[in-house]
Coordinates of C-alpha atoms in Angstrom, one line a residue:
Chain A
M1 CA 13.3 -3.5 -11.7
R2 CA 17.2 -2.3 -11.7
A3 CA 19.1 -3.9 -9.1
Q4 CA 22.3 -1.7 -10.0
F5 CA 20.3 1.2 -9.2
V6 CA 18.9 0.1 -6.0
F7 CA 22.1 -1.1 -4.5
G8 CA 23.7 2.4 -5.2
E9 CA 21.1 4.1 -3.6
V10 CA 21.7 1.1 -0.5
W11 CA 25.1 2.1 -0.6
V12 CA 24.7 5.8 -0.2
G13 CA 22.2 5.3 2.4
L14 CA 24.3 3.2 4.7
R15 CA 27.5 5.6 4.1
R16 CA 25.8 8.4 4.9
N17 CA 24.4 6.9 8.4
L18 CA 27.3 4.9 9.4
T19 CA 27.3 5.7 13.0
M20 CA 23.4 5.0 13.1
T21 CA 23.9 1.6 11.3
A22 CA 27.1 0.7 13.5
A23 CA 25.4 0.8 16.3
L24 CA 22.2 -1.3 14.7
V25 CA 24.9 -3.7 13.5
V26 CA 26.2 -4.1 17.1
V27 CA 23.0 -4.2 18.9
V28 CA 21.6 -6.8 16.4
A29 CA 24.8 -9.2 17.0
I30 CA 24.2 -9.3 20.7
S31 CA 20.6 -9.6 20.9
L32 CA 20.9 -12.6 18.0
S33 CA 24.1 -13.9 19.6
L34 CA 22.1 -14.0 23.1
L35 CA 19.3 -15.4 21.7
G36 CA 21.1 -18.0 20.0
T37 CA 23.1 -18.8 23.1
G38 CA 19.6 -19.4 24.9
L39 CA 18.2 -21.7 21.8
L40 CA 22.0 -23.7 22.2
F41 CA 21.2 -24.1 25.8
V42 CA 17.9 -25.2 25.1
K43 CA 19.5 -27.8 23.0
Q44 CA 21.8 -29.0 25.3
V45 CA 19.7 -29.4 28.0
D46 CA 17.4 -31.6 25.7
H47 CA 20.5 -33.4 24.8
T48 CA 21.6 -34.4 28.3
R49 CA 18.0 -35.0 29.6
S50 CA 17.5 -37.6 26.7
L51 CA 20.8 -39.5 27.5
W52 CA 20.6 -39.6 31.1
Q53 CA 17.0 -40.5 30.7
S54 CA 18.1 -43.6 29.7
R55 CA 20.6 -44.2 32.0
V56 CA 19.5 -42.8 35.4
Q57 CA 18.9 -45.4 37.6
I58 CA 18.6 -45.6 41.6
S59 CA 22.1 -46.8 43.4
I60 CA 21.5 -48.9 46.3
Y61 CA 25.1 -48.9 48.3
L62 CA 25.5 -52.1 50.7
C63 CA 26.9 -52.0 53.8
D64 CA 30.8 -53.0 54.1
Q65 CA 33.7 -52.8 56.6
T66 CA 33.6 -49.0 56.2
P67 CA 30.0 -47.8 57.3
L68 CA 28.9 -44.4 56.4
S69 CA 25.6 -45.0 58.3
T70 CA 24.5 -45.6 61.7
Q71 CA 22.5 -48.8 60.4
C72 CA 25.7 -50.3 58.9
A73 CA 27.7 -49.5 62.0
K74 CA 25.4 -51.2 63.8
N75 CA 24.7 -54.6 62.0
G76 CA 28.1 -54.5 60.0
P77 CA 28.5 -55.4 56.2
V78 CA 25.8 -57.2 54.4
T79 CA 25.1 -60.9 54.4
A80 CA 24.4 -62.9 51.7
A81 CA 20.8 -63.6 53.0
E82 CA 20.3 -59.9 53.3
K83 CA 21.8 -59.3 49.6
A84 CA 18.8 -61.6 48.6
Q85 CA 16.4 -60.5 50.5
I86 CA 17.1 -57.0 49.1
S87 CA 17.1 -58.4 45.6
H88 CA 13.7 -59.9 46.1
V89 CA 12.4 -56.7 47.3
L90 CA 13.5 -55.0 44.5
T91 CA 12.7 -57.4 41.7
A92 CA 9.0 -57.7 43.4
L93 CA 8.1 -54.1 42.5
N94 CA 6.7 -53.4 39.1
Q95 CA 8.0 -50.0 38.9
V96 CA 11.7 -51.8 38.5
V97 CA 12.9 -52.9 35.2
H98 CA 15.9 -54.5 35.7
V99 CA 18.4 -55.0 38.8
T100 CA 21.7 -55.2 38.4
Y101 CA 24.4 -56.1 41.5
L102 CA 27.9 -54.7 41.3
S103 CA 30.6 -56.3 43.6
Q104 CA 33.0 -53.8 45.1
Q105 CA 35.2 -54.5 42.5
Q106 CA 33.0 -53.9 39.5
D107 CA 31.5 -50.7 41.0
Y108 CA 35.3 -49.5 41.7
Q109 CA 35.9 -50.4 38.2
Q110 CA 32.6 -48.2 37.0
F111 CA 33.9 -45.4 39.7
R112 CA 37.6 -45.4 37.8
Q113 CA 35.7 -45.1 34.5
E114 CA 33.6 -42.2 35.5
M115 CA 36.4 -40.2 37.3
A116 CA 38.6 -40.5 34.2
G117 CA 39.4 -37.2 34.4
F118 CA 40.4 -36.7 38.0
P119 CA 43.3 -39.3 38.6
A120 CA 43.8 -37.7 42.0
L121 CA 40.7 -38.8 43.3
I122 CA 41.2 -42.0 42.1
A123 CA 44.5 -42.3 43.6
N124 CA 43.1 -41.1 46.8
T125 CA 40.5 -43.6 47.0
P126 CA 40.9 -47.3 48.1
P127 CA 38.9 -50.3 46.3
A128 CA 37.5 -51.1 49.5
D129 CA 35.9 -47.6 50.2
I130 CA 33.7 -48.4 47.0
P131 CA 30.9 -50.5 48.6
A132 CA 28.9 -53.1 46.4
S133 CA 25.5 -52.1 45.1
F134 CA 22.3 -52.5 43.3
Q135 CA 21.7 -50.5 40.5
V136 CA 18.2 -50.3 39.5
R137 CA 16.6 -49.0 36.3
L138 CA 13.0 -47.4 36.6
K139 CA 10.0 -47.7 34.0
N140 CA 9.9 -43.9 34.7
A141 CA 12.7 -42.3 36.2
Q142 CA 10.9 -39.1 37.7
A143 CA 7.8 -40.5 39.1
D144 CA 9.4 -44.3 40.2
A145 CA 12.4 -42.9 42.2
A146 CA 10.9 -41.9 45.4
P147 CA 8.7 -45.1 46.0
V148 CA 11.2 -47.5 44.8
A149 CA 13.9 -46.0 47.2
A150 CA 11.4 -46.0 50.2
A151 CA 10.9 -49.8 49.8
V152 CA 14.3 -50.6 50.5
A153 CA 15.6 -47.8 52.7
G154 CA 16.0 -49.0 55.6
M155 CA 16.2 -52.7 55.0
P156 CA 19.1 -54.5 57.0
G157 CA 22.2 -54.3 54.9
V158 CA 21.2 -51.0 53.0
D159 CA 23.7 -48.8 53.5
S160 CA 22.2 -45.7 51.5
V161 CA 20.2 -45.1 48.3
V162 CA 20.9 -42.2 45.9
D163 CA 18.7 -41.1 43.1
D164 CA 20.2 -40.0 40.5
S165 CA 17.5 -38.0 38.8
A166 CA 17.5 -36.0 42.4
I167 CA 21.2 -34.7 41.2
L168 CA 20.1 -34.2 37.7
T169 CA 16.8 -32.4 38.6
K170 CA 18.9 -29.8 40.3
F171 CA 21.4 -29.7 37.2
Y172 CA 18.6 -29.1 34.8
K173 CA 17.3 -26.3 37.3
L174 CA 20.5 -25.0 36.8
L175 CA 20.8 -25.1 33.2
G176 CA 17.2 -23.8 32.7
G177 CA 17.8 -20.6 35.0
A178 CA 20.7 -19.9 32.7
R179 CA 18.9 -20.2 29.8
D180 CA 16.2 -18.3 30.7
A181 CA 18.0 -15.5 32.0
V182 CA 19.9 -15.3 29.0
I183 CA 16.4 -15.2 26.6
V184 CA 15.3 -12.6 28.7
T185 CA 18.2 -10.5 28.1
A186 CA 17.8 -11.6 24.3
I187 CA 14.3 -10.2 23.9
I188 CA 15.2 -7.2 26.0
L189 CA 18.0 -6.4 23.4
I190 CA 16.0 -7.4 20.7
V191 CA 13.3 -4.6 21.6
A192 CA 16.2 -2.1 21.6
A193 CA 17.0 -3.6 18.3
I194 CA 13.7 -2.9 16.9
L195 CA 13.7 0.9 18.3
L196 CA 17.1 1.1 16.8
V197 CA 15.9 -0.2 13.4
A198 CA 13.1 2.1 13.5
N199 CA 15.2 5.3 13.9
T200 CA 18.1 4.6 11.9
I201 CA 15.7 3.8 8.9
R202 CA 13.8 7.1 10.0
L203 CA 16.9 8.8 10.0
S204 CA 18.0 7.7 6.7
A205 CA 14.5 8.7 5.0
F206 CA 15.3 12.2 6.7
N207 CA 19.2 12.1 5.0
R208 CA 17.7 11.1 1.7
R209 CA 14.2 13.2 1.4
R210 CA 15.6 15.4 -1.7
E211 CA 15.5 11.9 -3.6
T212 CA 12.7 10.8 -2.5
A213 CA 10.6 13.8 -3.0
I214 CA 11.9 13.7 -6.8
M215 CA 11.2 9.9 -6.7
R216 CA 7.3 10.4 -5.6
L217 CA 7.2 13.4 -8.1
V218 CA 8.7 11.6 -11.5
G219 CA 6.4 8.6 -10.5
A220 CA 8.3 6.3 -8.8
S221 CA 6.1 3.4 -7.3
N222 CA 6.0 3.0 -3.8
F223 CA 7.9 0.1 -4.3
Y224 CA 10.9 1.5 -5.8
V225 CA 10.8 4.4 -3.2
Q226 CA 10.8 2.1 -0.3
L227 CA 13.1 -0.8 -1.7
P228 CA 16.2 0.5 -1.0
F229 CA 15.4 1.6 2.5
L230 CA 14.3 -1.9 3.1
V231 CA 17.4 -3.2 1.9
E232 CA 19.2 -1.1 3.8
G233 CA 17.9 -2.2 7.4
M234 CA 18.0 -5.8 5.9
I235 CA 21.6 -5.9 5.4
A236 CA 22.5 -3.9 8.6
G237 CA 20.5 -7.1 9.9
L238 CA 22.3 -9.5 7.8
C239 CA 25.9 -7.6 8.7
G240 CA 24.9 -8.2 12.4
W241 CA 23.8 -11.8 12.0
L242 CA 27.2 -12.7 10.6
I243 CA 29.1 -11.2 13.7
A244 CA 26.2 -13.2 15.5
T245 CA 27.3 -16.4 13.6
G246 CA 30.8 -15.8 14.8
L247 CA 29.6 -15.3 18.4
L248 CA 27.9 -18.4 18.6
I249 CA 30.2 -20.7 17.2
G250 CA 32.5 -19.4 20.1
A251 CA 29.5 -20.0 22.3
R252 CA 29.0 -23.9 21.2
A253 CA 32.8 -24.4 21.8
G254 CA 32.4 -22.8 25.3
L255 CA 29.3 -24.8 25.9
D256 CA 31.4 -27.9 24.4
G257 CA 34.3 -27.0 26.7
L258 CA 31.9 -27.4 29.8
Q259 CA 31.3 -31.2 28.9
Q260 CA 34.8 -32.3 30.2
Y261 CA 33.1 -31.7 34.0
F262 CA 30.5 -34.2 33.0
P263 CA 31.2 -38.1 33.0
F264 CA 29.4 -38.5 29.6
P265 CA 30.3 -36.5 26.7
I266 CA 27.1 -35.0 25.0
T267 CA 28.3 -32.1 22.4
L268 CA 26.2 -30.1 19.9
S269 CA 26.3 -31.5 16.6
T270 CA 27.1 -29.4 13.8
L271 CA 23.5 -29.4 12.8
D272 CA 22.3 -28.0 16.1
L273 CA 24.4 -25.0 15.4
A274 CA 23.4 -24.8 11.9
Q275 CA 19.6 -24.8 13.0
V276 CA 20.4 -22.2 15.6
V277 CA 22.4 -20.0 13.3
T278 CA 19.1 -20.2 10.6
I279 CA 16.5 -19.8 13.0
T280 CA 18.5 -16.2 14.1
M281 CA 19.1 -15.2 10.5
L282 CA 15.5 -15.7 10.0
I283 CA 14.7 -13.3 12.9
A284 CA 17.4 -11.1 11.6
L285 CA 15.3 -10.8 8.1
V286 CA 12.1 -10.5 9.6
L287 CA 12.6 -8.1 12.8
C288 CA 14.5 -5.7 10.2
G289 CA 12.3 -5.9 7.3
T290 CA 9.3 -5.9 9.1
T291 CA 10.3 -2.6 11.3
S292 CA 11.6 -0.9 8.2
F293 CA 8.5 -1.6 6.4
L294 CA 6.6 -0.3 9.0
T295 CA 8.5 3.0 9.5
L296 CA 8.5 4.0 6.1
R297 CA 4.9 3.8 5.8
R298 CA 4.6 6.3 8.7
Y299 CA 7.3 8.4 7.1
L300 CA 7.4 7.9 3.5
R301 CA 3.8 8.3 2.1
V302 CA 2.6 9.3 -1.4
Chain B
M1 CA -6.3 17.3 -20.8
I2 CA -7.1 19.0 -17.6
H3 CA -10.7 19.4 -16.6
F4 CA -12.3 21.3 -13.2
E5 CA -15.8 20.9 -12.4
G6 CA -16.8 22.9 -9.2
V7 CA -13.2 22.5 -7.5
T8 CA -13.2 23.9 -3.8
K9 CA -10.1 23.4 -1.9
T10 CA -10.0 24.3 2.1
Y11 CA -7.0 23.1 4.0
P12 CA -7.5 22.0 7.7
N13 CA -7.7 25.0 10.3
Q14 CA -8.3 27.6 7.3
S15 CA -11.4 29.5 7.5
R16 CA -10.9 30.8 3.7
P17 CA -11.0 28.1 0.8
A18 CA -7.5 28.0 -1.5
L19 CA -9.2 27.5 -4.4
E20 CA -13.0 28.0 -4.5
S21 CA -15.6 26.8 -7.2
V22 CA -13.1 26.6 -9.8
D23 CA -14.6 25.6 -13.1
L24 CA -12.0 25.1 -15.9
D25 CA -10.7 23.2 -19.2
V26 CA -7.2 22.7 -20.5
E27 CA -6.8 21.4 -24.2
K28 CA -4.3 18.9 -25.2
G29 CA -1.2 20.9 -26.4
E30 CA -2.2 24.1 -25.1
F31 CA 0.1 26.4 -23.3
V32 CA -1.5 28.4 -20.1
F33 CA -0.2 31.2 -17.8
L34 CA -1.7 30.9 -13.8
V35 CA -1.3 34.5 -12.9
G36 CA -2.6 36.0 -9.5
P37 CA -0.8 37.4 -6.3
S38 CA 1.0 35.0 -3.9
G39 CA -2.0 33.1 -1.8
S40 CA -4.3 33.3 -4.9
G41 CA -4.2 29.4 -5.4
K42 CA -1.9 28.8 -7.6
S43 CA 0.4 26.4 -6.2
T44 CA -3.1 24.7 -5.0
F45 CA -4.0 24.2 -8.4
L46 CA -0.8 22.5 -9.4
R47 CA -0.9 20.4 -6.3
L48 CA -4.4 19.2 -6.8
I49 CA -3.5 18.3 -10.6
L50 CA -0.4 16.3 -9.5
R51 CA -2.9 14.4 -6.5
E52 CA -0.3 15.8 -3.9
E53 CA -4.3 17.2 -2.6
R54 CA -7.4 15.9 -3.0
P55 CA -10.3 18.8 -3.1
T56 CA -12.6 19.0 -0.5
A57 CA -15.4 19.4 -3.1
G58 CA -15.9 19.0 -7.1
R59 CA -14.2 16.8 -9.7
I60 CA -10.7 16.7 -11.3
Y61 CA -10.4 15.0 -14.4
V62 CA -6.1 15.0 -16.0
A63 CA -5.8 12.8 -19.0
G64 CA -9.0 11.6 -18.8
R65 CA -9.0 9.8 -15.4
D66 CA -11.1 11.0 -12.8
L67 CA -8.6 12.0 -10.1
A68 CA -10.9 11.2 -6.9
R69 CA -11.5 7.8 -8.5
L70 CA -7.5 7.1 -8.7
S71 CA -6.6 4.7 -6.3
T72 CA -3.5 5.7 -3.9
W73 CA -1.4 2.7 -5.9
K74 CA -2.1 3.8 -9.4
V75 CA -0.8 7.6 -8.3
P76 CA 3.0 7.5 -9.7
Q77 CA 1.2 6.2 -12.9
L78 CA -0.3 9.8 -13.2
R79 CA 2.4 11.3 -12.2
R80 CA 4.7 9.3 -15.0
R81 CA 2.8 11.2 -17.3
I82 CA 3.1 14.8 -15.6
G83 CA 6.1 16.5 -15.5
C84 CA 7.1 19.1 -12.7
V85 CA 10.0 22.1 -12.9
F86 CA 9.7 24.3 -9.6
Q87 CA 11.2 27.7 -8.7
D88 CA 14.0 26.5 -6.6
F89 CA 14.7 23.6 -9.2
R90 CA 15.4 20.4 -6.9
L91 CA 18.3 18.9 -8.3
L92 CA 20.3 16.6 -6.6
P93 CA 23.3 18.4 -5.7
G94 CA 25.7 15.4 -5.3
K95 CA 24.7 13.9 -9.2
S96 CA 25.9 15.3 -12.4
V97 CA 24.0 16.9 -15.0
Y98 CA 23.4 13.6 -16.9
Q99 CA 22.5 11.6 -13.6
N100 CA 19.9 13.9 -12.8
I101 CA 18.1 13.3 -15.9
A102 CA 18.8 9.7 -15.6
F103 CA 17.5 9.4 -11.9
A104 CA 13.9 10.2 -13.0
L105 CA 13.8 7.4 -15.5
E106 CA 16.3 4.9 -13.1
V107 CA 13.6 5.3 -10.5
I108 CA 10.1 4.2 -12.8
G109 CA 12.4 1.4 -14.0
K110 CA 13.4 2.1 -17.4
P111 CA 16.2 -0.4 -19.3
R112 CA 19.7 1.3 -19.3
R113 CA 19.4 1.4 -23.2
F114 CA 16.6 3.7 -23.0
I115 CA 18.0 5.7 -21.0
R116 CA 21.4 5.9 -22.3
K117 CA 19.5 7.0 -25.5
V118 CA 17.1 9.5 -24.6
V119 CA 19.2 11.4 -21.7
P120 CA 21.6 13.0 -24.5
E121 CA 18.4 14.2 -26.3
V122 CA 16.8 16.3 -23.8
I123 CA 20.3 17.7 -22.7
D124 CA 20.3 18.7 -26.4
L125 CA 16.7 20.1 -26.5
V126 CA 17.5 22.2 -23.4
G127 CA 20.7 23.4 -24.9
L128 CA 23.0 22.0 -22.5
E129 CA 24.9 20.3 -24.9
G130 CA 28.5 19.4 -23.7
K131 CA 27.4 20.1 -19.9
A132 CA 26.2 16.6 -19.2
D133 CA 29.4 15.9 -16.5
R134 CA 28.6 19.4 -14.9
M135 CA 27.4 19.1 -11.4
P136 CA 24.7 21.5 -10.4
D137 CA 27.2 23.6 -8.4
E138 CA 29.1 24.5 -11.2
L139 CA 25.8 25.7 -13.4
S140 CA 24.2 29.2 -13.5
G141 CA 20.6 29.3 -12.2
G142 CA 19.1 29.5 -15.9
E143 CA 21.4 26.0 -16.6
Q144 CA 20.1 24.8 -13.5
Q145 CA 16.7 25.2 -14.3
R146 CA 17.4 23.6 -17.8
V147 CA 18.2 20.3 -16.1
A148 CA 15.6 20.4 -14.1
M149 CA 13.3 21.0 -17.2
A150 CA 15.0 18.2 -18.9
R151 CA 14.4 16.5 -16.0
A152 CA 10.7 16.6 -16.4
F153 CA 10.5 16.3 -20.0
V154 CA 12.8 13.1 -20.2
N155 CA 9.9 10.8 -19.8
R156 CA 8.1 12.4 -22.6
P157 CA 4.8 13.8 -20.0
M158 CA 1.6 14.7 -21.5
I159 CA 1.5 17.7 -19.3
L160 CA 4.5 19.9 -17.9
L161 CA 3.3 22.1 -14.4
A162 CA 5.9 24.8 -13.9
D163 CA 6.0 26.6 -10.8
E164 CA 7.6 30.0 -11.3
P165 CA 10.1 28.4 -13.3
T166 CA 11.9 31.7 -13.7
G167 CA 11.6 33.2 -10.4
N168 CA 15.0 32.8 -9.6
I169 CA 16.3 34.0 -12.8
D170 CA 17.1 37.5 -14.2
P171 CA 15.2 38.6 -17.0
A172 CA 17.7 37.9 -20.0
T173 CA 18.1 34.3 -18.9
S174 CA 14.4 34.0 -18.3
I175 CA 13.7 34.2 -22.4
G176 CA 15.9 31.0 -22.9
I177 CA 13.9 29.1 -20.2
M178 CA 10.7 30.4 -22.0
K179 CA 12.1 29.2 -25.3
V180 CA 12.7 25.6 -23.7
L181 CA 9.1 25.6 -22.5
D182 CA 7.6 26.9 -25.6
R183 CA 9.9 24.1 -27.5
I184 CA 8.7 21.3 -25.2
N185 CA 5.0 22.7 -26.1
R186 CA 5.7 22.4 -29.4
T187 CA 6.0 19.1 -29.3
G188 CA 2.4 18.7 -28.2
T189 CA 3.0 18.8 -24.4
T190 CA 0.4 20.5 -22.6
V191 CA 2.1 23.2 -20.6
V192 CA 1.0 25.2 -17.1
M193 CA 3.2 27.6 -16.1
A194 CA 2.4 29.7 -12.5
T195 CA 4.1 33.0 -12.7
H196 CA 4.7 36.4 -11.5
D197 CA 6.5 37.7 -14.5
A198 CA 4.5 40.1 -16.4
A199 CA 6.9 40.7 -19.1
I200 CA 7.2 37.1 -20.0
V201 CA 3.2 37.0 -20.0
D202 CA 3.1 40.1 -22.0
S203 CA 5.4 38.5 -24.5
M204 CA 4.6 35.1 -25.4
R205 CA 0.5 36.0 -25.6
K206 CA -0.9 33.0 -24.8
R207 CA -3.9 31.6 -22.4
V208 CA -4.1 33.3 -19.3
I209 CA -6.0 32.3 -16.6
E210 CA -5.9 34.8 -13.3
L211 CA -6.8 33.8 -10.1
E212 CA -7.7 35.8 -7.1
Y213 CA -8.6 34.8 -3.7
G214 CA -8.9 31.3 -5.1
K215 CA -11.2 32.1 -7.7
V216 CA -11.0 32.6 -11.8
V217 CA -11.3 36.4 -12.0
R218 CA -10.0 36.1 -15.8
D219 CA -9.8 33.7 -18.7
Q220 CA -8.4 35.0 -21.7
S221 CA -7.0 33.4 -25.1
R222 CA -3.7 35.3 -26.2
G223 CA -3.9 37.6 -23.0
V224 CA -1.4 39.6 -20.9
Y225 CA -0.5 39.8 -17.2
G226 CA -3.1 42.7 -16.8
Q227 CA -3.0 46.3 -15.7
A228 CA -3.0 45.9 -12.0
Y229 CA 0.3 44.9 -11.5

């Protein structure tokens, strides 16, 4: 096995086939970075979901001096007896894990915390606008939200019931749709990449037909004849992967940047990024290696 | 060394066989001329020995191996024992004389030390002393053919096949080429040379096998090219 010889041949092949190799590198880079972005999306959604899953709750806002619902307008602000009654109903439900009462003051503090990024909003919201509420934590955020909400909706003193998970579901749908679009595009591009690998290797084999004819004649093994082409395909794949890695680091920064719009910071760890980068590298190697190998079997027979 | 037993080769979409019921033996160390008009089956004969083609019928043994039983992945091993020279030299234009010869050893994984030792030896053997660094386009046809012979011989094959090696070379230079082939033959290498060159065949006085329409019509030790041509 003579590494110097093999790499010499690879270098000649890549140089003679420069335009095709460049096209291959670009397509591999784009398809891998899109696929990687899709995978980062998946991870992001997973992280967000698990974080929210533990926090998701139902907020039951109570009537105050500035009523929003017709019911509050009719009955006036919530009374202590009504509060006790609501609390009683909630704690009796077995889907409910925990009920917390937040006074108007406490609710306002929480609002300020969550909206810390939007000082104008805080400045324009007097404390009186934020109603007192019951924060209800559920056993199963997805399934239990509707029956619990139904149990208290319409009770005297209840202004509105807000189900956090309903908002999250929409958010997940949006993220999921974006992810699917990215992955479908990536797959189409990967098919293009496979065809390009096959074409590049075929051209390369044609360019070097004299060499391979002599190699076969003097009894070079199949492995020796094919290895330079295989390495050539894989090097092009790895170049594409390197570019894709750069783009993925950028994509991660972009996803992290999006986080400022959400109250809870969930950034992708370097480990996540490393995983995605490793997966895309394996895909690049397997894709280019297998395609080169199969193409060679057709065009370089002994 | 080479043994043909009732060998027939018919190419696809051809009614007439390129070779028909050929029986012959070439012993170790022999020098054999293969003569006959174009299309008489000389090239097919050589391709069958290299196992570039498989016979339609019959058996071929090369260096004691039954080619029909040789698995595809062992074909390279067979070819390492056979050297080949062609009318059109088939040198790599981007490589020097030395690199062209070394290439044959590099691709079968020989160590560099070995290559550095044997390549200059064969360059001397074929009479190209001092021209190791020339490129093929700086050489005459005769010199290019010497490079091709050096490449064919550098791995010390048991058999050297030459397909009209003097076909592109003037008669005076051809004599030099034949001297090199003779030198190679004297090292114990079996040489099979297909040719049209009557003068060479007549002057060498070696065994002559004549093919016509795929059949052996003459097999003479110390023969001549023949009156008909």
